[in-house]
CSV table of C-alpha atoms in Angstrom, one decimal:
chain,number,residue,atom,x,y,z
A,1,UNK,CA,206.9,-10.1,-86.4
A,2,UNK,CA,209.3,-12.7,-87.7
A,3,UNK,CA,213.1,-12.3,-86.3
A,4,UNK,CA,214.3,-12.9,-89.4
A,5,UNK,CA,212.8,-11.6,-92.9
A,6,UNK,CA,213.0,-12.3,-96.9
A,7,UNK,CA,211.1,-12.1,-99.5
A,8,UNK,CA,210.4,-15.5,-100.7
A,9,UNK,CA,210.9,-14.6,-104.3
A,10,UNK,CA,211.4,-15.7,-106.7
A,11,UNK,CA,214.0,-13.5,-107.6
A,12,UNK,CA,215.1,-13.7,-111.2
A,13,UNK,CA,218.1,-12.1,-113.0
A,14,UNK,CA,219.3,-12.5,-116.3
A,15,UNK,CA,223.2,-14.4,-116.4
A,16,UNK,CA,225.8,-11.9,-115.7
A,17,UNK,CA,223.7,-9.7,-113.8
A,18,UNK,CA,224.3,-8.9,-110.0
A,19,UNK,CA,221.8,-10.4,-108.4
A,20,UNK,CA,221.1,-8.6,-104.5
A,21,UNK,CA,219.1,-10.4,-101.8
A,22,UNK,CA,218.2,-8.9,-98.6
A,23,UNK,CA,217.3,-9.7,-95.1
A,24,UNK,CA,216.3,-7.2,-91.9
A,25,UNK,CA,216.3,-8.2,-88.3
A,26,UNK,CA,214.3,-7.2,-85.5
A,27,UNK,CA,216.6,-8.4,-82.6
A,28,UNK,CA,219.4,-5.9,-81.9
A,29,UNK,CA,221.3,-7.9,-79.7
A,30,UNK,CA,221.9,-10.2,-83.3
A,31,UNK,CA,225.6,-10.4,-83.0
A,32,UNK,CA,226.3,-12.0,-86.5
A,33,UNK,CA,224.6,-13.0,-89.6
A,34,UNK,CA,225.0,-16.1,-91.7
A,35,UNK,CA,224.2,-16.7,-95.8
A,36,UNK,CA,223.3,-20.3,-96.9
A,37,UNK,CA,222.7,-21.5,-100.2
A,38,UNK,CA,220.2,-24.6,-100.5
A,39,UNK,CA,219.7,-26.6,-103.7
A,40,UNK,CA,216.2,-28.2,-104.3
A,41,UNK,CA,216.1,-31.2,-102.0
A,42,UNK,CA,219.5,-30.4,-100.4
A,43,UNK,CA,220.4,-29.3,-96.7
A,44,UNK,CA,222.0,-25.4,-96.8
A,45,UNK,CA,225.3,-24.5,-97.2
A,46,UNK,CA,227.4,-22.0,-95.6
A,47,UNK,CA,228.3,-19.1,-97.9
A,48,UNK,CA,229.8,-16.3,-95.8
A,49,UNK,CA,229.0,-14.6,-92.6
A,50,UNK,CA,229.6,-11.0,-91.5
A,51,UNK,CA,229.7,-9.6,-87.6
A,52,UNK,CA,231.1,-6.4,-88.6
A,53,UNK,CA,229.3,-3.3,-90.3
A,54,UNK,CA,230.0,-2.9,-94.1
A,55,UNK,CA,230.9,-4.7,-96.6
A,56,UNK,CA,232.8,-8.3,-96.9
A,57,UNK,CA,233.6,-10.2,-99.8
A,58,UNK,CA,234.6,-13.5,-100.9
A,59,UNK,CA,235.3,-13.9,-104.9
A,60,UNK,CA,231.4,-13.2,-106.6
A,61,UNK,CA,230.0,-12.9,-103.1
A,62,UNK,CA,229.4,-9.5,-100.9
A,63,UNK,CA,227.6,-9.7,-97.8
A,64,UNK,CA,226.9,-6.2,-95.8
A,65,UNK,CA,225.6,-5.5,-92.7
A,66,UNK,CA,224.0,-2.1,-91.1
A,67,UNK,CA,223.5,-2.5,-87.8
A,68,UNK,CA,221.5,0.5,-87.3
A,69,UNK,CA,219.2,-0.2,-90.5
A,70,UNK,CA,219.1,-3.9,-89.0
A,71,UNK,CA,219.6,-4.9,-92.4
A,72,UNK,CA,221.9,-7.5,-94.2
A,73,UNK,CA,222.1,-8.2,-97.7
A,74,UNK,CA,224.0,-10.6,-100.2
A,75,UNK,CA,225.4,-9.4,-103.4
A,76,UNK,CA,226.0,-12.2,-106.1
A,77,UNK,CA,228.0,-10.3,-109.1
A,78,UNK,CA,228.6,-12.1,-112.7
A,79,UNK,CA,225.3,-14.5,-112.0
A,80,UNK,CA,225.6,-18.3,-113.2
A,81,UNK,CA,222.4,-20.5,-113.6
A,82,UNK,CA,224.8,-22.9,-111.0
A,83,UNK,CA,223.3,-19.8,-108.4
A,84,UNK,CA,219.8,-20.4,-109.0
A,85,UNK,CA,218.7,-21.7,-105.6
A,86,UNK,CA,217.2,-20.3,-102.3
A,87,UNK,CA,219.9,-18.4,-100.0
A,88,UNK,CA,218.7,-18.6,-96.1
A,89,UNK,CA,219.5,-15.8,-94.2
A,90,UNK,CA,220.3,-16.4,-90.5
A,91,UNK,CA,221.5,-14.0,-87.5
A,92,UNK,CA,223.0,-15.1,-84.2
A,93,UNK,CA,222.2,-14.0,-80.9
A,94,UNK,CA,224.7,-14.9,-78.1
A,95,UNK,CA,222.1,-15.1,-75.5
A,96,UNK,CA,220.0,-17.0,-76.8
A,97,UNK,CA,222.7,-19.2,-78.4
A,98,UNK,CA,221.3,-20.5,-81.4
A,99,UNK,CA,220.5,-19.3,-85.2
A,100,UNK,CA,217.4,-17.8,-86.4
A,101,UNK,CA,216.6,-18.7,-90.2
A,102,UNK,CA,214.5,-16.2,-92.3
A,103,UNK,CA,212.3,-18.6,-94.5
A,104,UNK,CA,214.8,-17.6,-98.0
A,105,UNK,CA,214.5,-15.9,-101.3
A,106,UNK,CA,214.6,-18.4,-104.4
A,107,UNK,CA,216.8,-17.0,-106.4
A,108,UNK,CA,216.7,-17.6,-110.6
A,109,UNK,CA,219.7,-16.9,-113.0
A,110,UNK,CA,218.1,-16.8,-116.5
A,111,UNK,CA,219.9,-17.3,-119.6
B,1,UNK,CA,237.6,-36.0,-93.3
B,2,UNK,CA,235.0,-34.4,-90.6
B,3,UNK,CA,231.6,-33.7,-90.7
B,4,UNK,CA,227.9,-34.8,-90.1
B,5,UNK,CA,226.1,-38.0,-91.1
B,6,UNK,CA,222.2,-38.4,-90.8
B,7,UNK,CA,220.7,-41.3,-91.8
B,8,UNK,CA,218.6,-43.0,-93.1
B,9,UNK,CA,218.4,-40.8,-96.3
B,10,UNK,CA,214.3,-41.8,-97.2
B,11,UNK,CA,212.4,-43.4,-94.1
B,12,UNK,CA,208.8,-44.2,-94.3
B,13,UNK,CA,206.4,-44.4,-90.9
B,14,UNK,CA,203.2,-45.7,-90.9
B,15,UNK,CA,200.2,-44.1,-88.4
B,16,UNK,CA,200.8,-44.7,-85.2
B,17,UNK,CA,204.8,-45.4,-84.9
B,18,UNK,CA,207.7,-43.9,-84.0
B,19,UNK,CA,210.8,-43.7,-85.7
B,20,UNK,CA,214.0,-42.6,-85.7
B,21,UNK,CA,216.3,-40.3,-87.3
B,22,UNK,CA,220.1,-40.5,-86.8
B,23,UNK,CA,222.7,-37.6,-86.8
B,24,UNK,CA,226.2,-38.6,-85.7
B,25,UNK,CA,229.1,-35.7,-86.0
B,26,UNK,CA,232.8,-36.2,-85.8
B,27,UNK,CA,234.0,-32.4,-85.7
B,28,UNK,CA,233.8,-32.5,-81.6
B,29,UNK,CA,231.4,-29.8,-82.1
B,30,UNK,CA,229.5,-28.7,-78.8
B,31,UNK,CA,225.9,-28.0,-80.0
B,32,UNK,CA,223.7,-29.8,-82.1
B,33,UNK,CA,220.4,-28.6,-83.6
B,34,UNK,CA,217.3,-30.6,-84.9
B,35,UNK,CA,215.4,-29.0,-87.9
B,36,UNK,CA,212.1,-29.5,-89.7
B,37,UNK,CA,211.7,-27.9,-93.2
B,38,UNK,CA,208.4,-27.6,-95.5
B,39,UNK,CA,208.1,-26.4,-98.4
B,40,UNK,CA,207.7,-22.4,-97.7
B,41,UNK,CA,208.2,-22.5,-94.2
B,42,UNK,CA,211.8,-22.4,-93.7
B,43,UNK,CA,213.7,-23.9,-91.1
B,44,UNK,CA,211.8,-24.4,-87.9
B,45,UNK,CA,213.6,-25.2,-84.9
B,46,UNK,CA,213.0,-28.7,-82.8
B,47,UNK,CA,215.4,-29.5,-80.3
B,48,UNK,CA,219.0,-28.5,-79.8
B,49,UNK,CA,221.8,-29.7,-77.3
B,50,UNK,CA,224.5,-27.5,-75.7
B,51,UNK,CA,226.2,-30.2,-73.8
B,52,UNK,CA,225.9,-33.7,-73.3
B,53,UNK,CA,223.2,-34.8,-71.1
B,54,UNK,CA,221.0,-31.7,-71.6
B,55,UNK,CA,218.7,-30.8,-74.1
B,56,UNK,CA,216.2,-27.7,-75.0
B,57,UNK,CA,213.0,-27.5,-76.8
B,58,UNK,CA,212.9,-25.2,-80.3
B,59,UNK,CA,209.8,-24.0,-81.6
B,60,UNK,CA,208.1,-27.2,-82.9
B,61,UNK,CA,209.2,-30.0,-80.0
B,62,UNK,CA,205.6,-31.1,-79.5
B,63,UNK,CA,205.8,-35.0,-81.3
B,64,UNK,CA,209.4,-35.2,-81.2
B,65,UNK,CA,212.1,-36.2,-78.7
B,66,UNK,CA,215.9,-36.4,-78.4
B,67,UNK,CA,218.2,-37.7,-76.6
B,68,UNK,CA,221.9,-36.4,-76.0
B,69,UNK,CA,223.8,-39.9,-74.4
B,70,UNK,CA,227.2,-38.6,-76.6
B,71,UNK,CA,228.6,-35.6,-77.9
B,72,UNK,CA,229.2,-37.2,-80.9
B,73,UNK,CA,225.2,-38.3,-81.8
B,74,UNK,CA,222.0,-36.8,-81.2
B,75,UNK,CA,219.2,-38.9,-82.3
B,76,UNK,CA,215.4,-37.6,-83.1
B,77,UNK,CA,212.2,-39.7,-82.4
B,78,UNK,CA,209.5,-38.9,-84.4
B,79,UNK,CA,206.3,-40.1,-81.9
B,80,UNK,CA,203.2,-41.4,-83.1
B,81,UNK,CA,202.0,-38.0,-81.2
B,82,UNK,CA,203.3,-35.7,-84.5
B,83,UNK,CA,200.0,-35.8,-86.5
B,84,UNK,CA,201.6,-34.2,-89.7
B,85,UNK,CA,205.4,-35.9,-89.7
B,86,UNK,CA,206.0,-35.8,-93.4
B,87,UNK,CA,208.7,-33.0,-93.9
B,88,UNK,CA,212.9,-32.4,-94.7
B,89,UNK,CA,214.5,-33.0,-91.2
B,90,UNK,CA,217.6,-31.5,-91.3
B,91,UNK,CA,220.7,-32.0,-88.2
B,92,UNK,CA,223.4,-29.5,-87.8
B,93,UNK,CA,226.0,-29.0,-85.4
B,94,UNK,CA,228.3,-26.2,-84.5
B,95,UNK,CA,231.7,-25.4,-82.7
B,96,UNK,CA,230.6,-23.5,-79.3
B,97,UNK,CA,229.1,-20.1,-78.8
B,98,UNK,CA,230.4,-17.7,-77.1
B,99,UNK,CA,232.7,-16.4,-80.5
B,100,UNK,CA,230.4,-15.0,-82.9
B,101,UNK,CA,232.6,-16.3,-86.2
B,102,UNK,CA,231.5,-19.7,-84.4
B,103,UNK,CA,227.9,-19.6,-84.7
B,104,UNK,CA,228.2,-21.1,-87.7
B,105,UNK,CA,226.5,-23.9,-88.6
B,106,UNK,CA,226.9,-27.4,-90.4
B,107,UNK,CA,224.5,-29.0,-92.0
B,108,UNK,CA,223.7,-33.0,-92.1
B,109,UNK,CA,222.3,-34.2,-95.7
B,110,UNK,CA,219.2,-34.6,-94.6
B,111,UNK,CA,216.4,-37.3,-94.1
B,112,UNK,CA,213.3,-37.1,-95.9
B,113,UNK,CA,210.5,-38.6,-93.9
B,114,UNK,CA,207.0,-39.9,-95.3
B,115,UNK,CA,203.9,-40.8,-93.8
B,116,UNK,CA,202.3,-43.4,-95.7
């Protein structure tokens, strides 16, 4: 079982649209989770990060987090093409002191 | 303005040399992290630094090796030992551990490595 998981996708939603990408964990002792954005050919991008339970948001973005679902998500509301790219999902665990990257959903914002 | 340079961009290795990839950072961040990406596969994990002087192997070290002389740099070899080379290598570095907000990582541009 991978640490990390996403569906690889594609994912596609028309512009406008919310578009909601998700992400589950298997290690509990995952402390906090990380969203990156990565453009064809590009290195990732931080978008937000959460350590708390609930909801957190940043203009168009909302990340949540359920810690007893072990299960992170990443809400993109009024959907632009400028969105379409693969979003990596990554948890930390203080132990082991590094990130573990789920292998991203490719997101596509149709017109 | 601070951040994390890898160089060069393209590189090309023929069979059997080595090469290397460099990632120099000037946020005086503590840990530095090695990636390989393929297409589908994600980020997997090659070597990463806590500190200078010491180094730890990732999930894929078998090929590669690093070296950790600086805090500030953290150069990859690519071996003649990695039979299947060609992939995104990616660097990233990040403040210390420890503080969950500061797991956070920052990405290098990337250099895309070819086998020809």
């Amino acid at each position: 079982q991978k640490e990390v998981e996403q569906n690889s996708g594609p994912l596609s939603v028309p512009e406008g649209a919310i578009a909601s990408l998700n992400c589950t964990y298997s290690d509990r002792g995952s402390q906090s989770f990380f969203w990156y954005r990565q453009y064809s050919g590009k290195s990732p991008e931080l978008i937000m990060f959460i350590y708390s339970n609930g909801d957190k948001e940043d203009g168009r973005f909302t990340a949540q987090l359920n810690k007893a679902s072990q299960y992170v998500s990443l809400l993109i509301r009024d959907s632009q093409p400028s969105d379409s790219a693969t979003y990596l999902c990554a948890g930390f665990t203080g132990t082991a002191s590094k990130l573990t990257f789920g292998t991203g959903t490719r997101l596509q914002v149709t017109l | 303005d601070g951040g994390i340079t890898q160089s060069p961009k393209y590189l090309f290795r023929k069979e059997g040399q080595n090469v290397t990839l460099s990632c120099e950072q000037n946020l005086n961040h503590d840990a530095m992290y090695w990636y390989r990406q393929d297409p589908g596969q994600g980020l997997r994990l090659i070597y990463y630094s806590q500190i200078v002087n010491d180094f730890q192997k990732g999930d894929i070290a078998e090929g590669y090796s690093v070296s950790r002389e600086k805090k500030e740099s953290f150069p990859l070899t690519v071996t003649s030992a990695q039979k299947n080379p060609t992939a995104f290598y990616l660097c990233a570095s990040s403040a210390f551990l420890g503080h969950t907000t500061d797991g956070g990582y920052t990405f290098g541009s990337g250099t895309r490595l070819t086998v020809v």
